[in-house]
mmCIF file of C-alpha atoms and ligand atoms in Angstrom:
data_model
loop_
_atom_site.group_PDB
_atom_site.id
_atom_site.type_symbol
_atom_site.label_atom_id
_atom_site.label_comp_id
_atom_site.label_asym_id
_atom_site.label_seq_id
_atom_site.Cartn_x
_atom_site.Cartn_y
_atom_site.Cartn_z
ATOM 1 C CA UNK A 144 -164.605 -191.007 -69.893
ATOM 2 C CA UNK A 145 -165.593 -187.858 -71.704
ATOM 3 C CA UNK A 146 -164.210 -186.947 -75.055
ATOM 4 C CA UNK A 147 -163.436 -183.360 -76.070
ATOM 5 C CA UNK A 148 -161.645 -184.587 -79.076
ATOM 6 C CA UNK A 149 -162.457 -183.831 -82.815
ATOM 7 C CA UNK A 150 -162.827 -187.522 -83.779
ATOM 8 C CA UNK A 151 -163.756 -189.930 -82.616
ATOM 9 C CA UNK A 152 -166.196 -187.984 -80.516
ATOM 10 C CA UNK A 153 -168.943 -188.784 -77.932
ATOM 11 C CA UNK A 154 -171.700 -190.592 -79.735
ATOM 12 C CA UNK A 155 -175.478 -190.472 -78.970
ATOM 13 C CA UNK A 156 -176.993 -193.685 -77.513
ATOM 14 C CA UNK A 157 -179.336 -194.291 -80.535
ATOM 15 C CA UNK A 158 -176.147 -194.188 -82.724
ATOM 16 C CA UNK A 159 -174.186 -196.649 -80.780
ATOM 17 C CA UNK A 160 -177.296 -199.071 -80.668
ATOM 18 C CA UNK A 161 -177.718 -198.563 -84.487
ATOM 19 C CA UNK A 162 -174.216 -199.865 -85.077
ATOM 20 C CA UNK A 163 -174.280 -202.537 -82.511
ATOM 21 C CA UNK A 164 -176.936 -204.827 -84.055
ATOM 22 C CA UNK A 165 -176.404 -207.942 -86.552
ATOM 23 C CA UNK A 166 -175.386 -206.982 -89.863
ATOM 24 C CA UNK A 167 -177.499 -208.023 -92.776
ATOM 25 C CA UNK A 168 -176.466 -209.256 -96.309
ATOM 26 C CA UNK A 169 -176.138 -206.199 -98.358
ATOM 27 C CA UNK A 170 -176.718 -207.114 -102.034
ATOM 28 C CA UNK A 171 -180.460 -206.495 -101.517
ATOM 29 C CA UNK A 172 -183.284 -204.063 -102.407
ATOM 30 C CA UNK A 173 -183.558 -203.339 -98.706
ATOM 31 C CA UNK A 174 -179.908 -202.165 -98.507
ATOM 32 C CA UNK A 175 -180.077 -200.274 -101.714
ATOM 33 C CA UNK A 176 -183.141 -198.342 -100.421
ATOM 34 C CA UNK A 177 -180.929 -197.475 -97.305
ATOM 35 C CA UNK A 178 -178.218 -195.922 -99.365
ATOM 36 C CA UNK A 179 -180.816 -194.125 -101.591
ATOM 37 C CA UNK A 180 -182.498 -192.727 -98.481
ATOM 38 C CA UNK A 181 -179.166 -191.702 -97.082
ATOM 39 C CA UNK A 182 -178.363 -189.829 -100.303
ATOM 40 C CA UNK A 183 -181.705 -187.968 -100.137
ATOM 41 C CA UNK A 184 -181.061 -186.997 -96.557
ATOM 42 C CA UNK A 185 -177.682 -185.847 -97.341
ATOM 43 C CA UNK A 186 -178.982 -183.723 -100.193
ATOM 44 C CA UNK A 187 -181.243 -182.092 -97.881
ATOM 45 C CA UNK A 188 -178.561 -181.575 -95.332
ATOM 46 C CA UNK A 189 -176.241 -179.949 -97.814
ATOM 47 C CA UNK A 190 -179.061 -178.227 -99.680
ATOM 48 C CA UNK A 191 -177.655 -179.464 -102.770
ATOM 49 C CA UNK A 192 -178.700 -181.850 -105.643
ATOM 50 C CA UNK A 193 -175.127 -183.277 -105.971
ATOM 51 C CA UNK A 194 -174.818 -187.176 -105.438
ATOM 52 C CA UNK A 195 -173.350 -188.541 -102.391
ATOM 53 C CA UNK A 196 -171.078 -191.463 -102.899
ATOM 54 C CA UNK A 197 -170.083 -193.473 -99.832
ATOM 55 C CA UNK A 198 -166.576 -194.753 -99.387
ATOM 56 C CA UNK A 199 -165.581 -197.183 -96.674
ATOM 57 C CA UNK A 200 -162.311 -195.467 -95.662
ATOM 58 C CA UNK A 201 -161.305 -192.784 -93.287
ATOM 59 C CA UNK A 202 -161.424 -189.118 -94.618
ATOM 60 C CA UNK A 203 -157.944 -189.416 -95.953
ATOM 61 C CA UNK A 204 -159.119 -192.336 -98.428
ATOM 62 C CA UNK A 205 -161.737 -189.816 -99.650
ATOM 63 C CA UNK A 206 -159.150 -186.995 -100.078
ATOM 64 C CA UNK A 207 -156.997 -189.150 -102.226
ATOM 65 C CA UNK A 208 -159.901 -190.469 -104.099
ATOM 66 C CA UNK A 209 -160.950 -187.119 -105.012
ATOM 67 C CA UNK A 210 -157.699 -186.081 -106.154
ATOM 68 C CA UNK A 211 -156.828 -189.071 -108.419
ATOM 69 C CA UNK A 212 -160.276 -189.319 -109.883
ATOM 70 C CA UNK A 213 -160.406 -185.600 -110.945
ATOM 71 C CA UNK A 214 -156.827 -184.886 -111.867
ATOM 72 C CA UNK A 215 -154.039 -186.298 -114.139
ATOM 73 C CA UNK A 216 -150.502 -185.391 -114.929
ATOM 74 C CA UNK A 217 -151.511 -182.265 -116.997
ATOM 75 C CA UNK A 218 -153.474 -180.710 -114.336
ATOM 76 C CA UNK A 219 -152.097 -177.844 -112.336
ATOM 77 C CA UNK A 220 -153.237 -177.750 -108.682
ATOM 78 C CA UNK A 221 -153.337 -175.005 -106.146
ATOM 79 C CA UNK A 222 -153.087 -176.289 -102.555
ATOM 80 C CA UNK A 223 -153.829 -174.412 -99.454
ATOM 81 C CA UNK A 224 -151.323 -175.857 -96.954
ATOM 82 C CA UNK A 225 -151.813 -174.103 -93.427
ATOM 83 C CA UNK A 226 -151.119 -177.418 -91.328
ATOM 84 C CA UNK A 227 -151.112 -181.131 -91.174
ATOM 85 C CA UNK A 228 -154.346 -181.668 -93.407
ATOM 86 C CA UNK A 229 -153.159 -179.168 -95.902
ATOM 87 C CA UNK A 230 -149.904 -180.943 -96.012
ATOM 88 C CA UNK A 231 -151.740 -184.168 -96.527
ATOM 89 C CA UNK A 232 -153.308 -182.837 -99.763
ATOM 90 C CA UNK A 233 -149.662 -181.935 -100.733
ATOM 91 C CA UNK A 234 -148.403 -185.412 -100.053
ATOM 92 C CA UNK A 235 -151.265 -187.076 -101.884
ATOM 93 C CA UNK A 236 -150.302 -185.053 -105.128
ATOM 94 C CA UNK A 237 -146.677 -185.773 -104.544
ATOM 95 C CA UNK A 238 -147.193 -189.529 -104.341
ATOM 96 C CA UNK A 239 -149.612 -189.436 -107.394
ATOM 97 C CA UNK A 240 -146.969 -187.404 -109.347
ATOM 98 C CA UNK A 241 -149.340 -184.450 -109.967
ATOM 99 C CA UNK A 242 -148.142 -181.030 -110.490
ATOM 100 C CA UNK A 243 -149.031 -178.616 -107.801
ATOM 101 C CA UNK A 244 -148.238 -175.241 -106.130
ATOM 102 C CA UNK A 245 -148.774 -174.508 -102.450
ATOM 103 C CA UNK A 246 -150.251 -171.529 -100.760
ATOM 104 C CA UNK A 247 -148.483 -171.751 -97.572
ATOM 105 C CA UNK A 248 -150.002 -170.302 -94.634
ATOM 106 C CA UNK A 249 -148.585 -169.546 -91.124
ATOM 107 C CA UNK A 250 -150.181 -170.777 -87.905
ATOM 108 C CA UNK A 251 -153.618 -169.322 -87.667
ATOM 109 C CA UNK A 252 -153.192 -167.022 -90.753
ATOM 110 C CA UNK A 253 -156.237 -166.229 -92.817
ATOM 111 C CA UNK A 254 -156.472 -167.006 -96.504
ATOM 112 C CA UNK A 255 -157.085 -163.763 -98.399
ATOM 113 C CA UNK A 256 -157.619 -162.354 -101.952
ATOM 114 C CA UNK A 257 -153.867 -161.497 -102.060
ATOM 115 C CA UNK A 258 -152.913 -165.190 -101.787
ATOM 116 C CA UNK A 259 -155.071 -166.058 -104.719
ATOM 117 C CA UNK A 260 -154.235 -163.259 -107.120
ATOM 118 C CA UNK A 261 -150.981 -164.616 -108.249
ATOM 119 C CA UNK A 262 -152.630 -167.682 -109.443
ATOM 120 C CA UNK A 263 -154.985 -165.903 -111.678
ATOM 121 C CA UNK A 264 -154.945 -166.708 -115.356
ATOM 122 C CA UNK A 265 -151.946 -169.089 -115.004
ATOM 123 C CA UNK A 266 -153.540 -172.244 -116.294
ATOM 124 C CA UNK A 267 -154.342 -173.745 -112.993
ATOM 125 C CA UNK A 268 -157.047 -176.294 -113.322
ATOM 126 C CA UNK A 269 -157.544 -177.682 -109.679
ATOM 127 C CA UNK A 270 -157.851 -176.159 -106.174
ATOM 128 C CA UNK A 271 -157.549 -178.235 -102.888
ATOM 129 C CA UNK A 272 -158.447 -176.901 -99.758
ATOM 130 C CA UNK A 273 -159.600 -177.921 -96.089
ATOM 131 C CA UNK A 274 -162.341 -175.678 -95.181
ATOM 132 C CA UNK A 275 -161.187 -176.155 -91.457
ATOM 133 C CA UNK A 276 -157.493 -176.835 -90.866
ATOM 134 C CA UNK A 277 -157.998 -179.178 -87.863
ATOM 135 C CA UNK A 278 -154.509 -179.201 -86.739
ATOM 136 C CA UNK A 279 -154.584 -175.527 -85.939
ATOM 137 C CA UNK A 280 -158.241 -174.721 -85.637
ATOM 138 C CA UNK A 281 -158.149 -172.345 -88.544
ATOM 139 C CA UNK A 282 -161.335 -171.789 -90.661
ATOM 140 C CA UNK A 283 -160.844 -170.648 -94.219
ATOM 141 C CA UNK A 284 -162.914 -168.515 -96.329
ATOM 142 C CA UNK A 285 -164.753 -170.847 -98.591
ATOM 143 C CA UNK A 286 -166.863 -168.069 -100.235
ATOM 144 C CA UNK A 287 -163.700 -166.425 -101.401
ATOM 145 C CA UNK A 288 -162.118 -169.686 -102.974
ATOM 146 C CA UNK A 289 -165.395 -170.629 -104.580
ATOM 147 C CA UNK A 290 -165.753 -167.264 -106.226
ATOM 148 C CA UNK A 291 -162.065 -167.389 -107.315
ATOM 149 C CA UNK A 292 -162.620 -170.880 -108.744
ATOM 150 C CA UNK A 293 -165.733 -169.953 -110.487
ATOM 151 C CA UNK A 294 -164.159 -167.033 -112.126
ATOM 152 C CA UNK A 295 -161.055 -169.057 -113.269
ATOM 153 C CA UNK A 296 -163.035 -171.973 -114.079
ATOM 154 C CA UNK A 297 -161.028 -174.309 -111.749
ATOM 155 C CA UNK A 298 -162.281 -177.572 -110.049
ATOM 156 C CA UNK A 299 -162.607 -177.123 -106.559
ATOM 157 C CA UNK A 300 -162.189 -180.059 -103.736
ATOM 158 C CA UNK A 301 -163.172 -178.985 -100.379
ATOM 159 C CA UNK A 302 -162.368 -181.122 -97.341
ATOM 160 C CA UNK A 303 -165.197 -180.233 -95.023
ATOM 161 C CA UNK A 304 -164.446 -183.097 -92.610
ATOM 162 C CA UNK A 305 -164.503 -180.929 -89.668
ATOM 163 C CA UNK A 306 -166.627 -178.013 -90.927
ATOM 164 C CA UNK A 307 -169.758 -180.006 -91.957
ATOM 165 C CA UNK A 308 -172.594 -179.070 -89.549
ATOM 166 C CA UNK A 309 -170.307 -176.923 -87.372
ATOM 167 C CA UNK A 310 -169.682 -174.460 -89.893
ATOM 168 C CA UNK A 311 -170.601 -175.544 -93.444
ATOM 169 C CA UNK A 312 -174.283 -176.098 -93.720
ATOM 170 C CA UNK A 313 -175.111 -175.530 -97.257
ATOM 171 C CA UNK A 314 -173.485 -175.860 -100.739
ATOM 172 C CA UNK A 315 -175.976 -173.711 -102.302
ATOM 173 C CA UNK A 316 -174.487 -171.171 -104.479
ATOM 174 C CA UNK A 317 -170.888 -172.423 -103.844
ATOM 175 C CA UNK A 318 -168.866 -174.006 -106.703
ATOM 176 C CA UNK A 319 -167.597 -177.126 -104.829
ATOM 177 C CA UNK A 320 -167.037 -179.891 -107.334
ATOM 178 C CA UNK A 321 -166.066 -182.354 -104.574
ATOM 179 C CA UNK A 322 -166.940 -182.039 -100.815
ATOM 180 C CA UNK A 323 -165.580 -184.480 -98.580
ATOM 181 C CA UNK A 324 -166.905 -185.440 -95.272
ATOM 182 C CA UNK A 325 -166.261 -188.406 -92.993
ATOM 183 C CA UNK A 326 -168.193 -190.363 -90.236
ATOM 184 C CA UNK A 327 -166.323 -189.826 -86.892
ATOM 185 C CA UNK A 328 -166.158 -185.945 -86.771
ATOM 186 C CA UNK A 329 -169.445 -184.020 -86.399
ATOM 187 C CA UNK A 330 -171.596 -186.710 -87.629
ATOM 188 C CA UNK A 331 -170.377 -188.374 -84.597
ATOM 189 C CA UNK A 332 -170.462 -191.959 -85.841
ATOM 190 C CA UNK A 333 -167.861 -194.899 -85.655
ATOM 191 C CA UNK A 334 -164.818 -194.237 -87.977
ATOM 192 C CA UNK A 335 -164.576 -195.816 -91.341
ATOM 193 C CA UNK A 336 -166.980 -194.177 -93.592
ATOM 194 C CA UNK A 337 -166.523 -191.068 -95.738
ATOM 195 C CA UNK A 338 -168.887 -189.178 -98.099
ATOM 196 C CA UNK A 339 -167.957 -187.601 -101.482
ATOM 197 C CA UNK A 340 -170.642 -185.074 -102.698
ATOM 198 C CA UNK A 341 -170.034 -184.876 -106.477
ATOM 199 C CA UNK A 342 -171.223 -182.054 -108.696
ATOM 200 C CA UNK A 343 -172.413 -182.998 -112.186
ATOM 201 C CA UNK A 344 -169.268 -181.305 -113.584
ATOM 202 C CA UNK A 345 -167.115 -183.581 -111.341
ATOM 203 C CA UNK A 346 -169.121 -186.654 -112.426
ATOM 204 C CA UNK A 347 -168.392 -185.978 -116.073
ATOM 205 C CA UNK A 348 -164.564 -185.520 -115.418
ATOM 206 C CA UNK A 349 -164.425 -188.659 -113.483
ATOM 207 C CA UNK A 350 -165.896 -190.581 -116.115
ATOM 208 C CA UNK A 351 -163.104 -189.636 -118.574
ATOM 209 C CA UNK A 352 -160.230 -189.889 -116.116
ATOM 210 C CA UNK A 353 -157.599 -192.330 -116.963
ATOM 211 C CA UNK A 354 -155.823 -194.519 -114.347
ATOM 212 C CA UNK A 355 -157.735 -193.499 -111.164
ATOM 213 C CA UNK A 356 -156.593 -196.765 -109.483
ATOM 214 C CA UNK A 357 -158.715 -199.586 -108.815
ATOM 215 C CA UNK A 358 -160.379 -199.709 -105.117
ATOM 216 C CA UNK A 359 -161.007 -195.929 -105.402
ATOM 217 C CA UNK A 360 -162.359 -195.752 -108.813
ATOM 218 C CA UNK A 361 -165.245 -193.302 -108.407
ATOM 219 C CA UNK A 362 -166.448 -193.993 -112.033
ATOM 220 C CA UNK A 363 -167.286 -197.501 -110.848
ATOM 221 C CA UNK A 364 -168.643 -196.121 -107.597
ATOM 222 C CA UNK A 365 -171.132 -193.733 -109.357
ATOM 223 C CA UNK A 366 -172.390 -196.610 -111.606
ATOM 224 C CA UNK A 367 -173.012 -198.628 -108.461
ATOM 225 C CA UNK A 368 -174.487 -195.774 -106.668
ATOM 226 C CA UNK A 369 -177.180 -195.300 -109.427
ATOM 227 C CA UNK A 370 -178.770 -198.495 -108.060
ATOM 228 C CA UNK A 371 -178.169 -197.696 -104.391
ATOM 229 C CA UNK A 372 -174.953 -200.116 -104.171
ATOM 230 C CA UNK A 373 -171.321 -199.893 -103.563
ATOM 231 C CA UNK A 374 -168.704 -201.842 -105.918
ATOM 232 C CA UNK A 375 -167.252 -203.569 -102.668
ATOM 233 C CA UNK A 376 -168.450 -204.525 -99.297
ATOM 234 C CA UNK A 377 -169.089 -201.335 -97.417
ATOM 235 C CA UNK A 378 -168.843 -200.520 -93.739
ATOM 236 C CA UNK A 379 -172.484 -201.644 -93.326
ATOM 237 C CA UNK A 380 -172.694 -200.985 -89.530
ATOM 238 C CA UNK A 381 -171.478 -197.434 -90.075
ATOM 239 C CA UNK A 382 -174.200 -196.904 -92.682
ATOM 240 C CA UNK A 383 -176.670 -198.132 -90.355
ATOM 241 C CA UNK A 384 -175.567 -195.396 -87.991
ATOM 242 C CA UNK A 385 -175.394 -192.664 -90.604
ATOM 243 C CA UNK A 386 -179.042 -193.374 -91.719
ATOM 244 C CA UNK A 387 -180.094 -193.204 -88.145
ATOM 245 C CA UNK A 388 -178.138 -190.020 -87.473
ATOM 246 C CA UNK A 389 -179.544 -188.319 -90.428
ATOM 247 C CA UNK A 390 -183.081 -189.441 -89.575
ATOM 248 C CA UNK A 391 -182.769 -187.923 -86.152
ATOM 249 C CA UNK A 392 -181.466 -184.711 -87.610
ATOM 250 C CA UNK A 393 -184.385 -184.318 -89.792
ATOM 251 C CA UNK A 394 -186.873 -184.936 -86.871
ATOM 252 C CA UNK A 395 -188.347 -181.535 -85.955
ATOM 253 C CA UNK A 396 -185.691 -179.157 -85.215
ATOM 254 C CA UNK A 397 -183.107 -181.861 -85.002
ATOM 255 C CA UNK A 398 -180.684 -180.102 -87.366
ATOM 256 C CA UNK A 399 -180.933 -176.899 -85.841
ATOM 257 C CA UNK A 400 -180.634 -178.144 -82.486
ATOM 258 C CA UNK A 401 -177.445 -179.914 -83.523
ATOM 259 C CA UNK A 402 -175.924 -176.799 -85.046
ATOM 260 C CA UNK A 403 -176.854 -174.643 -82.034
ATOM 261 C CA UNK A 404 -175.390 -177.033 -79.620
ATOM 262 C CA UNK A 405 -171.979 -176.796 -81.263
ATOM 263 C CA UNK A 406 -172.049 -173.103 -81.568
ATOM 264 C CA UNK A 407 -173.245 -172.774 -77.872
ATOM 265 C CA UNK A 408 -170.515 -175.337 -76.742
ATOM 266 C CA UNK A 409 -167.855 -173.152 -78.442
ATOM 267 C CA UNK A 410 -169.058 -169.768 -77.182
ATOM 268 C CA UNK A 411 -169.822 -171.097 -73.562
ATOM 269 C CA UNK A 412 -166.123 -172.452 -73.418
ATOM 270 C CA UNK A 413 -164.540 -169.492 -74.827
ATOM 271 C CA UNK A 414 -166.283 -167.216 -72.416
ATOM 272 C CA UNK A 415 -165.476 -169.525 -69.406
ATOM 273 C CA UNK A 416 -161.807 -169.663 -70.015
ATOM 274 C CA UNK A 417 -161.432 -165.822 -69.805
ATOM 275 C CA UNK A 418 -161.008 -166.150 -66.045
ATOM 276 C CA UNK A 419 -158.331 -168.856 -66.437
ATOM 277 C CA UNK A 420 -154.501 -168.472 -67.313
ATOM 278 C CA UNK A 421 -155.127 -169.742 -70.934
ATOM 279 C CA UNK A 422 -155.556 -167.751 -74.179
ATOM 280 C CA UNK A 423 -156.532 -168.678 -77.657
ATOM 281 C CA UNK A 424 -153.735 -168.031 -80.055
ATOM 282 C CA UNK A 425 -155.607 -166.809 -83.038
ATOM 283 C CA UNK A 426 -159.041 -165.454 -84.253
ATOM 284 C CA UNK A 427 -159.908 -167.394 -87.344
ATOM 285 C CA UNK A 428 -161.866 -170.004 -85.445
ATOM 286 C CA UNK A 429 -164.299 -172.542 -86.383
ATOM 287 C CA UNK A 430 -167.254 -173.618 -84.330
ATOM 288 C CA UNK A 431 -165.836 -177.085 -84.315
ATOM 289 C CA UNK A 432 -162.986 -176.535 -81.794
ATOM 290 C CA UNK A 433 -161.131 -174.167 -79.668
ATOM 291 C CA UNK A 434 -157.263 -174.197 -79.626
ATOM 292 C CA UNK A 435 -155.773 -173.148 -76.305
ATOM 293 C CA UNK A 436 -152.328 -172.182 -75.267
ATOM 294 C CA UNK A 437 -151.061 -171.460 -71.483
ATOM 295 C CA UNK A 438 -149.986 -168.082 -70.475
ATOM 296 C CA UNK A 439 -147.251 -169.702 -68.208
ATOM 297 C CA UNK A 440 -144.684 -170.556 -70.827
ATOM 298 C CA UNK A 441 -143.359 -173.353 -68.483
ATOM 299 C CA UNK A 442 -146.608 -175.491 -68.909
ATOM 300 C CA UNK A 443 -146.211 -178.594 -71.261
ATOM 301 C CA UNK A 444 -149.618 -178.852 -72.978
ATOM 302 C CA UNK A 445 -148.927 -182.559 -73.510
ATOM 303 C CA UNK A 446 -148.642 -183.063 -69.929
ATOM 304 C CA UNK A 447 -151.898 -181.299 -69.194
ATOM 305 C CA UNK A 448 -153.394 -183.638 -71.874
ATOM 306 C CA UNK A 449 -152.223 -186.504 -69.824
ATOM 307 C CA UNK A 450 -153.253 -185.183 -66.495
ATOM 308 C CA UNK A 451 -156.768 -184.534 -67.605
ATOM 309 C CA UNK A 452 -156.982 -188.061 -69.104
ATOM 310 C CA UNK A 453 -155.598 -189.835 -66.031
ATOM 311 C CA UNK A 454 -156.890 -187.810 -63.286
ATOM 312 C CA UNK A 455 -160.365 -186.525 -64.391
ATOM 313 C CA UNK A 456 -161.059 -189.075 -67.245
ATOM 314 C CA UNK A 457 -161.405 -186.124 -69.656
ATOM 315 C CA UNK A 458 -159.937 -186.591 -73.151
ATOM 316 C CA UNK A 459 -158.917 -183.271 -75.053
ATOM 317 C CA UNK A 460 -157.032 -183.084 -78.313
ATOM 318 C CA UNK A 461 -153.337 -182.964 -78.152
ATOM 319 C CA UNK A 462 -151.360 -181.635 -81.123
ATOM 320 C CA UNK A 463 -148.700 -182.994 -83.196
ATOM 321 C CA UNK A 464 -145.298 -181.751 -84.269
ATOM 322 C CA UNK A 465 -144.020 -178.429 -82.782
ATOM 323 C CA UNK A 466 -147.370 -177.649 -81.343
ATOM 324 C CA UNK A 467 -147.357 -180.617 -79.195
ATOM 325 C CA UNK A 468 -146.055 -179.090 -76.049
ATOM 326 C CA UNK A 469 -147.831 -175.662 -76.799
ATOM 327 C CA UNK A 470 -151.324 -176.116 -77.480
ATOM 328 C CA UNK A 471 -154.437 -178.249 -76.846
ATOM 329 C CA UNK A 472 -157.459 -178.312 -79.087
ATOM 330 C CA UNK A 473 -160.983 -178.671 -77.370
ATOM 331 C CA UNK A 474 -163.710 -180.187 -79.605
ATOM 332 C CA UNK A 475 -167.188 -178.774 -79.499
ATOM 333 C CA UNK A 476 -168.944 -181.562 -81.580
ATOM 334 C CA UNK A 477 -170.657 -184.790 -80.834
ATOM 335 C CA UNK A 478 -172.796 -185.528 -77.835
ATOM 336 C CA UNK A 479 -171.336 -183.056 -75.391
ATOM 337 C CA UNK A 480 -173.180 -180.091 -73.871
ATOM 338 C CA UNK A 481 -172.843 -177.205 -71.468
ATOM 339 C CA UNK A 482 -172.601 -179.422 -68.241
ATOM 340 C CA UNK A 483 -169.713 -181.283 -69.963
ATOM 341 C CA UNK A 484 -167.938 -178.108 -70.496
ATOM 342 C CA UNK A 485 -168.555 -177.169 -66.755
ATOM 343 C CA UNK A 486 -166.710 -180.467 -65.799
ATOM 344 C CA UNK A 487 -163.848 -179.446 -68.027
ATOM 345 C CA UNK A 488 -163.470 -175.977 -66.745
ATOM 346 C CA UNK A 489 -163.697 -177.130 -63.244
ATOM 347 C CA UNK A 490 -160.849 -179.654 -63.885
ATOM 348 C CA UNK A 491 -158.759 -176.810 -65.356
ATOM 349 C CA UNK A 492 -159.585 -174.553 -62.337
ATOM 350 C CA UNK A 493 -158.243 -177.414 -60.186
ATOM 351 C CA UNK A 494 -155.057 -177.439 -62.051
ATOM 352 C CA UNK A 495 -154.832 -173.630 -61.765
ATOM 353 C CA UNK A 496 -155.220 -173.869 -58.048
ATOM 354 C CA UNK A 497 -152.417 -176.699 -57.813
ATOM 355 C CA UNK A 498 -150.156 -174.171 -59.884
ATOM 356 C CA UNK A 499 -149.971 -176.731 -62.849
ATOM 357 C CA UNK A 500 -151.196 -174.442 -65.414
HETATM 358 C C1 PLP B 68 -159.898 -185.967 -89.438
HETATM 359 C C2 PLP B 68 -159.393 -185.084 -90.806
HETATM 360 C C3 PLP B 68 -159.172 -185.694 -92.006
HETATM 361 C C4 PLP B 68 -159.154 -187.278 -92.147
HETATM 362 O O1 PLP B 68 -158.309 -187.991 -91.399
HETATM 363 P P1 PLP B 68 -158.587 -189.609 -91.148
HETATM 364 O O2 PLP B 68 -157.554 -189.854 -90.002
HETATM 365 O O3 PLP B 68 -158.261 -190.127 -92.369
HETATM 366 O O4 PLP B 68 -159.874 -189.789 -90.558
HETATM 367 C C5 PLP B 68 -158.996 -184.995 -93.009
HETATM 368 N N1 PLP B 68 -159.070 -183.741 -92.965
HETATM 369 C C6 PLP B 68 -159.404 -182.997 -91.764
HETATM 370 C C7 PLP B 68 -159.436 -181.525 -91.826
HETATM 371 C C8 PLP B 68 -159.572 -183.656 -90.751
HETATM 372 O O5 PLP B 68 -159.935 -183.057 -89.632
#
């Protein structure tokens, strides 16, 4: 089986092994040291002195934690909503009874200065965005939003869950108050762990927030973090994996090699499909994935997903909602390389020959 999904993704053998060993008791100096080393490596990875809090939840838990710990009912929040994950921020604000306004973007539409201008000097205090809207494969301009939030003194939360490593490699110079990452996307670990990178500004606000709930109270998490611990039992095996993965990324040219592999996968795949009856529906692409559609309007993308899975043992990412019959997403992250894309292209060529695409 080969995964061309965006999460979970193909994992490296060393990482599978790191998660497959007996778990140790964690209220120990040894485990605290591991957490502190992870934070140091994440600081290096992100080019930032912001502390990195580990939460044992999938990315959505970290999105909610960021929102409820930074904002309360008097805040006015701007949300970029260009797909499933933008809508998730909307639903999080709605269910926590927070005030928000949406910047609704069409499929593949880019975020521009024009979208932001009308929010200038209107008393907004928060901004939520997904750097890469994974549901459509659209990458948004983080520099633009960061400058806007700097100018307007607005707290910025960036879901970088599928842009970390593939597109976002440094927080330097950006005004990002909370950056969210999670374990099973480009980090290529098991699911169940997320990372919140917190600016000093964010930490100060978190300390003063009323009612951030119980399990996701980040003030308590920050307190525990200062001694290399978490308030509750963390996903220990995923933490072992994260430590191993970061250590490998910092061996020699490891990080550059990883980033280049993702970029090369994307370029290679996009070039190879030029000869197939397939097209890419928009231009605002990330390195993380390529959205594809079929020139023949009668092709049902979901059936192609099933065919690739059942007949070729190749799993690509289907889409939800109205896109499910129209589009597939081909992931470029994790332990996949050029020769894996050759297999995928060859399967697609087969389907072309048998007139299925
Ligand atoms: C995967 C993903 C999430 C988190 O989804 P979970 O199912 O909670 O892991 C959030 N935002 C984006 C952009 C994602 O791609």
